[in-house]
Amino acid sequence: MPEMYFDVRWPDGLTQRCYSPSTIVEDYFTPGAEYELTEFVERSRTALGVAGMGVPPMPFGQWGRVKEKFGFYCTGASDQLARIERAAAAYGDVRGAKVTVESLLGADGSPR
């Protein structure tokens, strides 16, 4: 699968490079876009779920892209989601917290 990365900036200015085993994140994030914290987490859950685990909103009978191609779920996607959720929890009490998706990058580091 064509893996990729997405760089995010958290509300306090810290940045994090995130991993996806699939380019599906391009359907959920736009480089330079700012998302409310809860929206960013929900988009991450959906995108990484589709990429690695086959959760909704996939049509009935379909599985995640990694599962579909290789016959198993991608633990990299679920591990990345757990890291995003842990980081987001630190900003849960910050009023108006926003997360910026700074870039989407191919596996080779080239901008998408």
mmCIF file of the C-alpha atoms, coordinates in Angstrom:
data_MODEL
# 
_entry.id   MODEL 
# 
loop_
_atom_site.group_PDB 
_atom_site.id 
_atom_site.type_symbol 
_atom_site.label_atom_id 
_atom_site.label_alt_id 
_atom_site.label_comp_id 
_atom_site.label_asym_id 
_atom_site.label_entity_id 
_atom_site.label_seq_id 
_atom_site.pdbx_PDB_ins_code 
_atom_site.Cartn_x 
_atom_site.Cartn_y 
_atom_site.Cartn_z 
_atom_site.occupancy 
_atom_site.B_iso_or_equiv 
_atom_site.pdbx_formal_charge 
_atom_site.auth_seq_id 
_atom_site.auth_comp_id 
_atom_site.auth_asym_id 
_atom_site.auth_atom_id 
_atom_site.pdbx_PDB_model_num 
ATOM 1   C CA . MET A 1 1   ? 0.000   0.000   0.000  1.00 0.00 ? 1   MET A CA 1 
ATOM 2   C CA . PRO A 1 2   ? 1.227   3.521   -0.631 1.00 0.00 ? 2   PRO A CA 1 
ATOM 3   C CA . GLU A 1 3   ? 1.945   4.728   2.882  1.00 0.00 ? 3   GLU A CA 1 
ATOM 4   C CA . MET A 1 4   ? 2.154   8.406   3.708  1.00 0.00 ? 4   MET A CA 1 
ATOM 5   C CA . TYR A 1 5   ? 2.644   10.871  6.525  1.00 0.00 ? 5   TYR A CA 1 
ATOM 6   C CA . PHE A 1 6   ? 0.804   13.927  7.742  1.00 0.00 ? 6   PHE A CA 1 
ATOM 7   C CA . ASP A 1 7   ? 2.367   16.607  9.900  1.00 0.00 ? 7   ASP A CA 1 
ATOM 8   C CA . VAL A 1 8   ? 0.144   18.260  12.478 1.00 0.00 ? 8   VAL A CA 1 
ATOM 9   C CA . ARG A 1 9   ? 0.582   21.267  14.765 1.00 0.00 ? 9   ARG A CA 1 
ATOM 10  C CA . TRP A 1 10  ? -1.158  20.989  18.120 1.00 0.00 ? 10  TRP A CA 1 
ATOM 11  C CA . PRO A 1 11  ? -2.741  23.967  19.932 1.00 0.00 ? 11  PRO A CA 1 
ATOM 12  C CA . ASP A 1 12  ? 0.457   24.730  21.877 1.00 0.00 ? 12  ASP A CA 1 
ATOM 13  C CA . GLY A 1 13  ? 2.593   24.799  18.711 1.00 0.00 ? 13  GLY A CA 1 
ATOM 14  C CA . LEU A 1 14  ? 4.158   21.358  19.101 1.00 0.00 ? 14  LEU A CA 1 
ATOM 15  C CA . THR A 1 15  ? 4.312   19.362  15.890 1.00 0.00 ? 15  THR A CA 1 
ATOM 16  C CA . GLN A 1 16  ? 3.896   15.655  15.309 1.00 0.00 ? 16  GLN A CA 1 
ATOM 17  C CA . ARG A 1 17  ? 4.511   13.503  12.245 1.00 0.00 ? 17  ARG A CA 1 
ATOM 18  C CA . CYS A 1 18  ? 1.726   10.971  11.842 1.00 0.00 ? 18  CYS A CA 1 
ATOM 19  C CA . TYR A 1 19  ? 1.708   7.782   9.781  1.00 0.00 ? 19  TYR A CA 1 
ATOM 20  C CA . SER A 1 20  ? -0.947  6.269   7.540  1.00 0.00 ? 20  SER A CA 1 
ATOM 21  C CA . PRO A 1 21  ? -0.591  2.959   5.703  1.00 0.00 ? 21  PRO A CA 1 
ATOM 22  C CA . SER A 1 22  ? -2.784  4.381   2.941  1.00 0.00 ? 22  SER A CA 1 
ATOM 23  C CA . THR A 1 23  ? -3.281  7.585   0.989  1.00 0.00 ? 23  THR A CA 1 
ATOM 24  C CA . ILE A 1 24  ? -6.891  7.657   2.228  1.00 0.00 ? 24  ILE A CA 1 
ATOM 25  C CA . VAL A 1 25  ? -5.930  10.462  4.644  1.00 0.00 ? 25  VAL A CA 1 
ATOM 26  C CA . GLU A 1 26  ? -5.898  12.754  1.603  1.00 0.00 ? 26  GLU A CA 1 
ATOM 27  C CA . ASP A 1 27  ? -9.687  12.365  1.573  1.00 0.00 ? 27  ASP A CA 1 
ATOM 28  C CA . TYR A 1 28  ? -9.967  13.588  5.171  1.00 0.00 ? 28  TYR A CA 1 
ATOM 29  C CA . PHE A 1 29  ? -7.293  16.262  5.571  1.00 0.00 ? 29  PHE A CA 1 
ATOM 30  C CA . THR A 1 30  ? -6.182  19.282  3.585  1.00 0.00 ? 30  THR A CA 1 
ATOM 31  C CA . PRO A 1 31  ? -2.645  20.674  3.944  1.00 0.00 ? 31  PRO A CA 1 
ATOM 32  C CA . GLY A 1 32  ? -2.771  23.997  5.778  1.00 0.00 ? 32  GLY A CA 1 
ATOM 33  C CA . ALA A 1 33  ? -6.296  23.418  7.101  1.00 0.00 ? 33  ALA A CA 1 
ATOM 34  C CA . GLU A 1 34  ? -7.148  24.029  10.733 1.00 0.00 ? 34  GLU A CA 1 
ATOM 35  C CA . TYR A 1 35  ? -9.593  21.711  12.511 1.00 0.00 ? 35  TYR A CA 1 
ATOM 36  C CA . GLU A 1 36  ? -11.354 21.904  15.849 1.00 0.00 ? 36  GLU A CA 1 
ATOM 37  C CA . LEU A 1 37  ? -9.682  19.406  18.183 1.00 0.00 ? 37  LEU A CA 1 
ATOM 38  C CA . THR A 1 38  ? -12.658 17.046  18.321 1.00 0.00 ? 38  THR A CA 1 
ATOM 39  C CA . GLU A 1 39  ? -13.137 17.211  14.546 1.00 0.00 ? 39  GLU A CA 1 
ATOM 40  C CA . PHE A 1 40  ? -9.461  16.412  13.982 1.00 0.00 ? 40  PHE A CA 1 
ATOM 41  C CA . VAL A 1 41  ? -9.666  13.370  16.257 1.00 0.00 ? 41  VAL A CA 1 
ATOM 42  C CA . GLU A 1 42  ? -12.855 12.143  14.573 1.00 0.00 ? 42  GLU A CA 1 
ATOM 43  C CA . ARG A 1 43  ? -11.360 12.588  11.095 1.00 0.00 ? 43  ARG A CA 1 
ATOM 44  C CA . SER A 1 44  ? -8.252  10.726  12.267 1.00 0.00 ? 44  SER A CA 1 
ATOM 45  C CA . ARG A 1 45  ? -10.365 7.860   13.635 1.00 0.00 ? 45  ARG A CA 1 
ATOM 46  C CA . THR A 1 46  ? -12.247 7.553   10.389 1.00 0.00 ? 46  THR A CA 1 
ATOM 47  C CA . ALA A 1 47  ? -9.271  7.910   8.043  1.00 0.00 ? 47  ALA A CA 1 
ATOM 48  C CA . LEU A 1 48  ? -6.996  5.560   9.976  1.00 0.00 ? 48  LEU A CA 1 
ATOM 49  C CA . GLY A 1 49  ? -9.883  3.151   10.523 1.00 0.00 ? 49  GLY A CA 1 
ATOM 50  C CA . VAL A 1 50  ? -10.548 2.963   6.806  1.00 0.00 ? 50  VAL A CA 1 
ATOM 51  C CA . ALA A 1 51  ? -6.818  2.690   6.107  1.00 0.00 ? 51  ALA A CA 1 
ATOM 52  C CA . GLY A 1 52  ? -6.107  -0.149  8.483  1.00 0.00 ? 52  GLY A CA 1 
ATOM 53  C CA . MET A 1 53  ? -9.128  -1.589  10.220 1.00 0.00 ? 53  MET A CA 1 
ATOM 54  C CA . GLY A 1 54  ? -12.196 -1.369  8.006  1.00 0.00 ? 54  GLY A CA 1 
ATOM 55  C CA . VAL A 1 55  ? -14.528 0.661   10.214 1.00 0.00 ? 55  VAL A CA 1 
ATOM 56  C CA . PRO A 1 56  ? -17.455 2.751   8.936  1.00 0.00 ? 56  PRO A CA 1 
ATOM 57  C CA . PRO A 1 57  ? -18.133 4.619   6.723  1.00 0.00 ? 57  PRO A CA 1 
ATOM 58  C CA . MET A 1 58  ? -16.992 1.835   4.418  1.00 0.00 ? 58  MET A CA 1 
ATOM 59  C CA . PRO A 1 59  ? -19.758 0.181   2.376  1.00 0.00 ? 59  PRO A CA 1 
ATOM 60  C CA . PHE A 1 60  ? -21.103 -3.125  3.628  1.00 0.00 ? 60  PHE A CA 1 
ATOM 61  C CA . GLY A 1 61  ? -18.790 -6.020  2.910  1.00 0.00 ? 61  GLY A CA 1 
ATOM 62  C CA . GLN A 1 62  ? -15.612 -3.958  2.522  1.00 0.00 ? 62  GLN A CA 1 
ATOM 63  C CA . TRP A 1 63  ? -12.651 -3.971  4.855  1.00 0.00 ? 63  TRP A CA 1 
ATOM 64  C CA . GLY A 1 64  ? -9.781  -1.600  5.455  1.00 0.00 ? 64  GLY A CA 1 
ATOM 65  C CA . ARG A 1 65  ? -7.381  -1.146  2.581  1.00 0.00 ? 65  ARG A CA 1 
ATOM 66  C CA . VAL A 1 66  ? -4.560  -3.033  4.284  1.00 0.00 ? 66  VAL A CA 1 
ATOM 67  C CA . LYS A 1 67  ? -6.915  -5.822  5.344  1.00 0.00 ? 67  LYS A CA 1 
ATOM 68  C CA . GLU A 1 68  ? -8.279  -6.007  1.820  1.00 0.00 ? 68  GLU A CA 1 
ATOM 69  C CA . LYS A 1 69  ? -4.864  -6.300  0.193  1.00 0.00 ? 69  LYS A CA 1 
ATOM 70  C CA . PHE A 1 70  ? -2.895  -8.322  2.758  1.00 0.00 ? 70  PHE A CA 1 
ATOM 71  C CA . GLY A 1 71  ? -5.551  -10.158 4.784  1.00 0.00 ? 71  GLY A CA 1 
ATOM 72  C CA . PHE A 1 72  ? -4.724  -8.549  8.149  1.00 0.00 ? 72  PHE A CA 1 
ATOM 73  C CA . TYR A 1 73  ? -5.289  -5.240  9.861  1.00 0.00 ? 73  TYR A CA 1 
ATOM 74  C CA . CYS A 1 74  ? -2.532  -2.659  10.073 1.00 0.00 ? 74  CYS A CA 1 
ATOM 75  C CA . THR A 1 75  ? -1.347  -2.189  13.627 1.00 0.00 ? 75  THR A CA 1 
ATOM 76  C CA . GLY A 1 76  ? 0.563   0.890   12.452 1.00 0.00 ? 76  GLY A CA 1 
ATOM 77  C CA . ALA A 1 77  ? -2.744  2.653   11.789 1.00 0.00 ? 77  ALA A CA 1 
ATOM 78  C CA . SER A 1 78  ? -4.206  1.733   15.179 1.00 0.00 ? 78  SER A CA 1 
ATOM 79  C CA . ASP A 1 79  ? -0.956  2.642   16.964 1.00 0.00 ? 79  ASP A CA 1 
ATOM 80  C CA . GLN A 1 80  ? -0.931  6.028   15.244 1.00 0.00 ? 80  GLN A CA 1 
ATOM 81  C CA . LEU A 1 81  ? -4.535  6.655   16.214 1.00 0.00 ? 81  LEU A CA 1 
ATOM 82  C CA . ALA A 1 82  ? -3.710  5.852   19.841 1.00 0.00 ? 82  ALA A CA 1 
ATOM 83  C CA . ARG A 1 83  ? -0.856  8.393   19.748 1.00 0.00 ? 83  ARG A CA 1 
ATOM 84  C CA . ILE A 1 84  ? -3.187  11.035  18.284 1.00 0.00 ? 84  ILE A CA 1 
ATOM 85  C CA . GLU A 1 85  ? -5.824  10.339  20.928 1.00 0.00 ? 85  GLU A CA 1 
ATOM 86  C CA . ARG A 1 86  ? -3.249  10.578  23.743 1.00 0.00 ? 86  ARG A CA 1 
ATOM 87  C CA . ALA A 1 87  ? -1.903  13.861  22.399 1.00 0.00 ? 87  ALA A CA 1 
ATOM 88  C CA . ALA A 1 88  ? -5.416  15.271  21.925 1.00 0.00 ? 88  ALA A CA 1 
ATOM 89  C CA . ALA A 1 89  ? -6.383  14.378  25.488 1.00 0.00 ? 89  ALA A CA 1 
ATOM 90  C CA . ALA A 1 90  ? -3.753  16.825  26.743 1.00 0.00 ? 90  ALA A CA 1 
ATOM 91  C CA . TYR A 1 91  ? -5.700  19.675  25.093 1.00 0.00 ? 91  TYR A CA 1 
ATOM 92  C CA . GLY A 1 92  ? -9.182  18.564  26.090 1.00 0.00 ? 92  GLY A CA 1 
ATOM 93  C CA . ASP A 1 93  ? -9.590  21.432  28.548 1.00 0.00 ? 93  ASP A CA 1 
ATOM 94  C CA . VAL A 1 94  ? -8.225  24.086  26.180 1.00 0.00 ? 94  VAL A CA 1 
ATOM 95  C CA . ARG A 1 95  ? -11.095 26.252  25.023 1.00 0.00 ? 95  ARG A CA 1 
ATOM 96  C CA . GLY A 1 96  ? -11.241 26.583  21.248 1.00 0.00 ? 96  GLY A CA 1 
ATOM 97  C CA . ALA A 1 97  ? -8.343  24.163  20.724 1.00 0.00 ? 97  ALA A CA 1 
ATOM 98  C CA . LYS A 1 98  ? -7.460  23.706  17.064 1.00 0.00 ? 98  LYS A CA 1 
ATOM 99  C CA . VAL A 1 99  ? -5.116  21.388  15.210 1.00 0.00 ? 99  VAL A CA 1 
ATOM 100 C CA . THR A 1 100 ? -3.476  22.352  11.920 1.00 0.00 ? 100 THR A CA 1 
ATOM 101 C CA . VAL A 1 101 ? -2.556  19.769  9.318  1.00 0.00 ? 101 VAL A CA 1 
ATOM 102 C CA . GLU A 1 102 ? 0.646   21.351  8.075  1.00 0.00 ? 102 GLU A CA 1 
ATOM 103 C CA . SER A 1 103 ? 1.426   18.903  5.294  1.00 0.00 ? 103 SER A CA 1 
ATOM 104 C CA . LEU A 1 104 ? 0.655   15.610  3.628  1.00 0.00 ? 104 LEU A CA 1 
ATOM 105 C CA . LEU A 1 105 ? 3.759   13.730  2.534  1.00 0.00 ? 105 LEU A CA 1 
ATOM 106 C CA . GLY A 1 106 ? 4.468   10.680  0.438  1.00 0.00 ? 106 GLY A CA 1 
ATOM 107 C CA . ALA A 1 107 ? 6.545   7.861   1.903  1.00 0.00 ? 107 ALA A CA 1 
ATOM 108 C CA . ASP A 1 108 ? 9.608   9.491   0.328  1.00 0.00 ? 108 ASP A CA 1 
ATOM 109 C CA . GLY A 1 109 ? 8.878   12.813  2.064  1.00 0.00 ? 109 GLY A CA 1 
ATOM 110 C CA . SER A 1 110 ? 7.626   14.574  -1.051 1.00 0.00 ? 110 SER A CA 1 
ATOM 111 C CA . PRO A 1 111 ? 4.607   16.875  -0.627 1.00 0.00 ? 111 PRO A CA 1 
ATOM 112 C CA . ARG A 1 112 ? 1.265   15.533  -1.789 1.00 0.00 ? 112 ARG A CA 1 
# 
